[in-house]
Short mmCIF file of C-alpha atoms in Angstrom, two decimals:
data_model
loop_
_atom_site.label_atom_id
_atom_site.label_comp_id
_atom_site.label_asym_id
_atom_site.label_seq_id
_atom_site.Cartn_x
_atom_site.Cartn_y
_atom_site.Cartn_z
CA MET A 1 -16.17 -11.70 -42.21
CA LYS A 2 -12.48 -11.65 -41.47
CA THR A 3 -11.12 -10.17 -38.28
CA PRO A 4 -8.81 -7.19 -38.96
CA PRO A 5 -5.19 -7.99 -38.06
CA ASP A 6 -4.97 -4.92 -35.80
CA SER A 7 -7.79 -6.15 -33.53
CA PHE A 8 -6.91 -8.06 -30.36
CA LEU A 9 -8.44 -11.28 -31.67
CA GLY A 10 -6.54 -10.88 -34.90
CA ARG A 11 -3.31 -10.42 -33.00
CA LEU A 12 -4.01 -13.57 -31.00
CA ALA A 13 -4.62 -15.51 -34.20
CA LEU A 14 -1.37 -14.25 -35.69
CA ALA A 15 0.41 -15.03 -32.43
CA SER A 16 -0.18 -18.75 -32.97
CA ARG A 17 2.03 -18.65 -36.06
CA PRO A 18 5.79 -19.23 -35.80
CA SER A 19 6.41 -15.87 -37.50
CA ARG A 20 5.26 -14.06 -34.34
CA PRO A 21 7.29 -15.71 -31.53
CA TRP A 22 7.12 -12.56 -29.40
CA LEU A 23 3.47 -13.34 -28.49
CA ARG A 24 3.27 -17.04 -27.74
CA VAL A 25 -0.17 -18.30 -26.64
CA HIS A 26 -0.64 -21.70 -25.02
CA THR A 27 -4.32 -22.25 -24.39
CA SER A 28 -7.03 -24.74 -23.58
CA GLY A 29 -8.86 -26.61 -26.36
CA TRP A 30 -11.76 -24.20 -26.03
CA TRP A 31 -9.62 -21.15 -26.69
CA GLY A 32 -7.81 -22.94 -29.49
CA ARG A 33 -11.13 -23.38 -31.25
CA VAL A 34 -11.78 -19.65 -30.82
CA LEU A 35 -8.45 -18.88 -32.49
CA LEU A 36 -9.24 -21.21 -35.38
CA ALA A 37 -12.58 -19.47 -35.81
CA ALA A 38 -11.05 -16.00 -35.54
CA GLY A 39 -11.47 -15.28 -39.22
CA ALA A 40 -15.23 -15.70 -38.94
CA ARG A 41 -15.70 -13.37 -35.98
CA GLN A 42 -16.96 -9.85 -36.38
CA ALA A 43 -14.59 -6.93 -36.23
CA GLY A 44 -14.46 -5.04 -32.95
CA GLN A 45 -15.57 -7.99 -30.78
CA ASP A 46 -13.94 -7.76 -27.34
CA LEU A 47 -12.77 -10.43 -24.93
CA ALA A 48 -15.07 -9.64 -22.04
CA GLY A 49 -15.53 -12.87 -20.11
CA ALA A 50 -13.04 -14.81 -22.26
CA ASN A 51 -11.33 -17.86 -20.76
CA LEU A 52 -7.56 -17.38 -21.00
CA THR A 53 -6.60 -19.73 -18.19
CA GLY A 54 -2.87 -20.42 -18.28
CA ALA A 55 -2.34 -18.40 -21.47
CA ASN A 56 1.21 -17.28 -22.22
CA LEU A 57 0.90 -13.59 -23.11
CA THR A 58 4.44 -12.58 -22.24
CA GLY A 59 5.16 -9.14 -23.68
CA ALA A 60 1.75 -8.93 -25.36
CA ASN A 61 0.37 -5.55 -26.38
CA LEU A 62 -3.10 -5.39 -24.79
CA THR A 63 -3.34 -1.62 -24.62
CA GLY A 64 -6.90 -0.46 -24.02
CA GLU A 65 -8.40 -3.96 -24.48
CA ASP A 66 -11.71 -4.91 -22.85
CA LEU A 67 -11.00 -7.89 -20.58
CA THR A 68 -13.83 -7.39 -18.11
CA ARG A 69 -14.61 -10.63 -16.26
CA ALA A 70 -11.94 -12.40 -18.31
CA ILE A 71 -10.44 -15.54 -16.76
CA LEU A 72 -6.67 -15.15 -16.70
CA ASN A 73 -6.02 -17.57 -13.87
CA ARG A 74 -2.30 -18.51 -13.86
CA ALA A 75 -1.80 -16.59 -17.12
CA ASN A 76 1.69 -15.33 -17.91
CA LEU A 77 1.47 -11.59 -18.60
CA ALA A 78 5.04 -10.72 -17.69
CA SER A 79 6.10 -7.44 -19.34
CA ALA A 80 2.74 -7.23 -21.11
CA ASN A 81 1.34 -3.80 -22.01
CA LEU A 82 -2.09 -3.47 -20.39
CA ALA A 83 -2.14 0.31 -20.20
CA ARG A 84 -5.72 1.60 -19.96
CA ALA A 85 -7.05 -1.97 -20.31
CA ASN A 86 -10.38 -2.77 -18.67
CA LEU A 87 -9.82 -5.70 -16.31
CA SER A 88 -12.65 -5.01 -13.90
CA SER A 89 -13.84 -8.20 -12.15
CA ALA A 90 -11.21 -10.20 -14.08
CA ASP A 91 -9.80 -13.41 -12.58
CA LEU A 92 -6.02 -12.91 -12.33
CA ILE A 93 -5.44 -15.34 -9.47
CA ARG A 94 -1.80 -16.42 -9.41
CA ALA A 95 -1.20 -14.61 -12.70
CA ASN A 96 2.30 -13.40 -13.55
CA LEU A 97 2.19 -9.64 -14.11
CA SER A 98 5.78 -8.88 -13.19
CA LEU A 99 7.08 -5.77 -14.96
CA ALA A 100 3.71 -5.40 -16.70
CA HIS A 101 2.48 -1.98 -17.80
CA LEU A 102 -0.88 -1.38 -16.11
CA SER A 103 -0.83 2.40 -15.95
CA GLY A 104 -4.37 3.72 -16.05
CA ALA A 105 -5.83 0.20 -16.13
CA ASP A 106 -9.21 -0.51 -14.55
CA LEU A 107 -8.82 -3.41 -12.09
CA THR A 108 -11.90 -2.65 -10.03
CA ARG A 109 -12.93 -5.75 -8.04
CA ALA A 110 -10.32 -7.82 -9.90
CA TYR A 111 -9.06 -11.02 -8.29
CA LEU A 112 -5.27 -10.85 -8.01
CA THR A 113 -4.82 -13.26 -5.11
CA GLY A 114 -1.28 -14.61 -5.02
CA GLY A 115 -0.40 -12.78 -8.22
CA ASP A 116 3.12 -11.61 -9.09
CA LEU A 117 3.04 -7.86 -9.71
CA SER A 118 6.65 -7.23 -8.75
CA GLY A 119 7.99 -4.20 -10.57
CA ALA A 120 4.67 -3.62 -12.33
CA ASP A 121 3.67 -0.10 -13.33
CA LEU A 122 0.25 0.56 -11.77
CA THR A 123 0.44 4.35 -11.92
CA ARG A 124 -3.08 5.79 -11.80
CA ALA A 125 -4.55 2.27 -11.99
CA ASN A 126 -7.96 1.72 -10.39
CA LEU A 127 -7.74 -1.19 -7.94
CA ALA A 128 -10.77 -0.26 -5.86
CA TYR A 129 -12.08 -3.29 -3.97
CA ALA A 130 -9.59 -5.54 -5.78
CA ASP A 131 -8.42 -8.66 -3.94
CA LEU A 132 -4.62 -8.62 -3.73
CA THR A 133 -4.35 -11.02 -0.80
CA GLY A 134 -0.86 -12.50 -0.78
CA ALA A 135 0.12 -10.68 -3.97
CA ASP A 136 3.76 -9.77 -4.60
CA LEU A 137 3.97 -6.03 -5.27
CA THR A 138 7.66 -5.69 -4.46
CA GLY A 139 8.99 -2.59 -6.19
CA ALA A 140 5.67 -1.91 -7.93
CA HIS A 141 4.80 1.65 -8.97
CA LEU A 142 1.40 2.58 -7.55
CA SER A 143 1.70 6.37 -7.57
CA ARG A 144 -1.75 8.00 -7.66
CA ALA A 145 -3.39 4.56 -7.87
CA HIS A 146 -6.84 4.04 -6.37
CA LEU A 147 -6.98 1.15 -3.89
CA THR A 148 -10.04 2.19 -1.90
CA GLY A 149 -11.37 -0.88 -0.13
CA ALA A 150 -8.74 -3.16 -1.68
CA TYR A 151 -7.70 -6.36 0.12
CA LEU A 152 -3.93 -6.53 0.53
CA THR A 153 -3.69 -8.92 3.45
CA ASP A 154 -0.23 -10.60 3.51
CA ALA A 155 0.73 -8.69 0.34
CA ASP A 156 4.39 -7.86 -0.22
CA LEU A 157 4.71 -4.15 -1.03
CA SER A 158 8.28 -3.66 0.16
CA ASN A 159 10.05 -0.89 -1.77
CA ALA A 160 6.80 -0.13 -3.62
CA ASP A 161 6.08 3.41 -4.79
CA LEU A 162 2.68 4.32 -3.35
CA ALA A 163 3.08 8.09 -3.19
CA ARG A 164 -0.28 9.89 -3.20
CA VAL A 165 -2.09 6.56 -3.58
CA HIS A 166 -5.69 6.21 -2.38
CA LEU A 167 -5.97 3.32 0.10
CA THR A 168 -9.04 4.49 1.98
CA SER A 169 -10.57 1.61 3.98
CA ALA A 170 -8.09 -0.80 2.37
CA TYR A 171 -7.25 -4.10 4.08
CA LEU A 172 -3.48 -4.26 4.56
CA ALA A 173 -3.27 -6.54 7.58
CA ASP A 174 0.12 -8.31 7.79
CA ALA A 175 1.25 -6.58 4.57
CA ASN A 176 4.97 -6.03 3.99
CA LEU A 177 5.38 -2.30 3.34
CA ALA A 178 8.95 -1.99 4.54
CA ARG A 179 10.68 0.96 2.85
CA ALA A 180 7.56 1.63 0.77
CA ASN A 181 6.93 5.18 -0.39
CA LEU A 182 3.51 6.20 0.94
CA ALA A 183 4.13 9.94 1.13
CA ASP A 184 0.84 11.88 1.04
CA ALA A 185 -1.07 8.60 0.60
CA ASP A 186 -4.71 8.43 1.70
CA LEU A 187 -4.89 5.54 4.18
CA ALA A 188 -7.83 6.79 6.21
CA ARG A 189 -9.59 3.93 8.02
CA ALA A 190 -7.19 1.41 6.44
CA ASN A 191 -6.56 -1.86 8.26
CA LEU A 192 -2.80 -2.07 8.79
CA THR A 193 -2.73 -4.40 11.78
CA ARG A 194 0.65 -6.11 12.15
CA ALA A 195 1.83 -4.47 8.90
CA ASP A 196 5.58 -4.08 8.36
CA LEU A 197 6.14 -0.37 7.78
CA ALA A 198 9.73 -0.20 8.95
CA ASP A 199 11.60 2.67 7.26
CA ALA A 200 8.46 3.49 5.27
CA GLN A 201 7.95 6.99 3.89
CA LEU A 202 4.61 8.21 5.28
CA ALA A 203 5.23 11.96 5.45
CA GLY A 204 1.97 13.82 5.02
CA ALA A 205 -0.03 10.58 4.79
CA ASN A 206 -3.65 10.49 5.92
CA LEU A 207 -3.95 7.69 8.49
CA ALA A 208 -6.94 9.09 10.34
CA ASP A 209 -8.84 6.33 12.15
CA ALA A 210 -6.52 3.72 10.62
CA ASP A 211 -5.83 0.51 12.53
CA LEU A 212 -2.06 0.26 13.05
CA SER A 213 -2.16 -1.96 16.11
CA ASP A 214 0.92 -4.19 16.42
CA ALA A 215 2.38 -2.55 13.30
CA ASP A 216 6.14 -2.16 12.88
CA LEU A 217 6.81 1.54 12.24
CA THR A 218 10.43 1.65 13.36
CA ARG A 219 12.25 4.58 11.78
CA ALA A 220 9.17 5.40 9.70
CA ASP A 221 8.85 8.98 8.44
CA LEU A 222 5.46 10.21 9.67
CA ALA A 223 6.27 13.91 9.62
CA GLY A 224 3.06 15.89 9.19
CA ALA A 225 1.00 12.69 9.03
CA GLN A 226 -2.68 12.72 9.97
CA LEU A 227 -3.13 10.08 12.70
CA ALA A 228 -6.13 11.50 14.53
CA GLY A 229 -8.14 8.68 16.06
CA ALA A 230 -5.71 6.05 14.76
CA ASN A 231 -5.20 2.82 16.69
CA LEU A 232 -1.49 2.49 17.47
CA ALA A 233 -1.86 0.12 20.40
CA ASP A 234 1.24 -2.10 20.78
CA ALA A 235 2.76 -0.55 17.63
CA ASP A 236 6.54 -0.08 17.46
CA LEU A 237 7.47 3.52 16.63
CA THR A 238 11.07 3.35 17.76
CA ARG A 239 13.01 6.26 16.24
CA ALA A 240 9.98 7.23 14.15
CA ASP A 241 9.76 10.83 12.92
CA LEU A 242 6.41 12.24 14.09
CA THR A 243 7.34 15.88 13.67
CA GLY A 244 4.16 17.91 13.31
CA ALA A 245 2.00 14.77 13.23
CA ASN A 246 -1.63 14.94 14.36
CA LEU A 247 -2.15 12.24 17.00
CA ALA A 248 -5.20 13.76 18.65
CA ASP A 249 -7.48 11.09 20.16
CA ALA A 250 -5.07 8.35 19.00
CA HIS A 251 -5.08 5.03 20.86
CA MET A 252 -1.46 4.52 21.92
CA THR A 253 -1.70 2.03 24.75
CA ARG A 254 1.65 0.22 25.12
CA THR A 255 2.96 1.98 21.99
CA ASN A 256 6.75 1.95 21.80
CA LEU A 257 7.94 5.52 21.18
CA ASN A 258 11.53 4.90 22.18
CA ARG A 259 13.62 7.83 20.82
CA ALA A 260 10.77 8.97 18.59
CA ASP A 261 10.62 12.64 17.52
CA LEU A 262 7.38 14.30 18.65
CA THR A 263 8.46 17.85 17.85
CA ASP A 264 5.34 20.01 17.30
CA ALA A 265 3.12 16.90 17.39
CA ASP A 266 -0.49 17.14 18.61
CA LEU A 267 -1.25 14.44 21.21
CA THR A 268 -4.41 16.08 22.58
CA ARG A 269 -6.57 13.47 24.33
CA ALA A 270 -4.32 10.65 23.07
CA ASP A 271 -4.33 7.52 25.24
CA LEU A 272 -0.71 6.89 26.23
CA ASP A 273 -1.29 4.37 29.01
CA ASP A 274 1.84 2.21 29.43
CA ALA A 275 3.42 3.79 26.35
CA VAL A 276 7.23 3.66 26.18
CA LEU A 277 8.55 7.22 26.02
CA ILE A 278 12.26 6.64 26.56
CA GLU A 279 14.32 9.58 25.23
CA VAL A 280 11.39 10.99 23.26
CA VAL A 281 12.12 14.42 21.78
CA TRP A 282 9.42 17.07 21.99
CA SER A 283 9.12 20.84 21.67
CA GLU A 284 7.34 23.89 23.04
CA ARG A 285 4.60 23.36 20.47
CA THR A 286 4.06 19.68 21.27
CA ARG A 287 0.59 19.25 22.74
CA TRP A 288 0.47 16.53 25.39
CA PRO A 289 -2.69 15.12 26.97
CA ASP A 290 -3.60 17.31 29.93
CA ALA A 291 -2.81 14.55 32.43
CA LEU A 292 0.75 14.12 31.09
CA TRP A 293 1.82 17.72 30.45
CA GLY A 294 3.27 18.40 33.91
CA GLY A 295 5.02 15.03 34.10
CA MET A 296 6.66 15.48 30.72
CA ARG A 297 8.13 18.79 31.78
CA ARG A 298 9.47 17.37 35.04
CA ARG A 299 11.00 14.35 33.33
CA SER A 300 12.69 16.16 30.46
CA VAL A 301 15.87 18.13 29.89
CA PRO A 302 16.29 20.99 27.40
CA ILE A 303 18.45 20.14 24.39
CA GLY A 304 18.31 23.53 22.66
CA GLY A 305 16.19 25.08 19.97
CA GLY A 306 13.07 24.97 22.14
CA LYS A 307 13.25 21.18 22.36
CA TRP A 308 13.38 18.71 25.25
CA ARG A 309 14.31 15.08 25.64
CA VAL A 310 12.49 12.79 28.05
CA GLN A 311 14.73 11.20 30.68
CA GLY A 312 14.00 7.65 31.78
CA ALA A 313 10.81 6.04 30.58
CA GLY A 314 8.77 9.22 30.88
CA ASN A 315 5.78 7.29 32.16
CA SER A 316 4.02 7.98 35.41
CA GLY A 317 5.82 6.22 38.24
CA ALA A 318 8.84 5.26 36.12
CA ASP A 319 12.32 5.55 37.52
CA LEU A 320 14.59 8.22 36.07
CA GLU A 321 18.01 7.28 34.79
CA VAL A 322 19.29 10.77 35.69
CA PRO A 323 17.91 13.46 37.98
CA PRO A 324 15.34 15.66 36.25
CA VAL A 325 16.36 19.15 35.19
CA PRO A 326 13.70 21.74 36.05
CA VAL A 327 12.19 23.53 33.07
CA SER A 328 10.98 27.05 33.79
#
């Protein structure tokens, strides 16, 4: 029985002919035999578990295809259309998926270690528990994607669009998220140790109980962010916007808050031992830990609009650069 030309296998068979140069396929001997036998395969057969190691599928249309457990190690899928494709548990280690269309694709538990996903469209893609260790996601679109439990250690997500993405319990240690858009993202309990989040957009993000120790959050926008119970020990929040952020019970030992904006922030029971509070801005509605409230008032000067700026380091026992101005 011949395979219909509109099936995926039929398209692969046709791709081996010179008349279809837009879908060039270079494969192993095993897969070549499959292509030669394509006319004898039954219609509707999928490619679940197929071995496509090193295949050149540049620009291929794989919309909605079933590639569960498929081996696409080192495959070239640049600019391929994989919208709504099922790639759960697929092997995409070191695969080239730059500029690929993966919107709505299922990549649950997929192996994308060292893969190139720069500029890829992963809008609404499911990457739960996927391994993206060392992957290049520079400029990728991950809006509304699901990355719960995903491994993104050492991944490059600079300039990536991750607005409203789900990264609950994700592993993002050492990830490059500089200038990434993570507004309203769910990063609860995520591991972001040593992550580069400089200039990142994290307004309204859920970072409750997240590990941000040693992270670079300089100039990050964390306005309205949920950081209750987060670990910010040794993190750099220089000039960060924490307006209205919830930092209750946060671990902020040795955190650098130099010139950060804590207007209306909630720091109830936060641990600020040895934190750097030079020129921090705060307001009447900022809630300091009970032990720091009096000291903050004594060490600050009013700057108008119900706001104050800390003079000197702001820490207990620190020297003041200028005499304190009493606040009634």
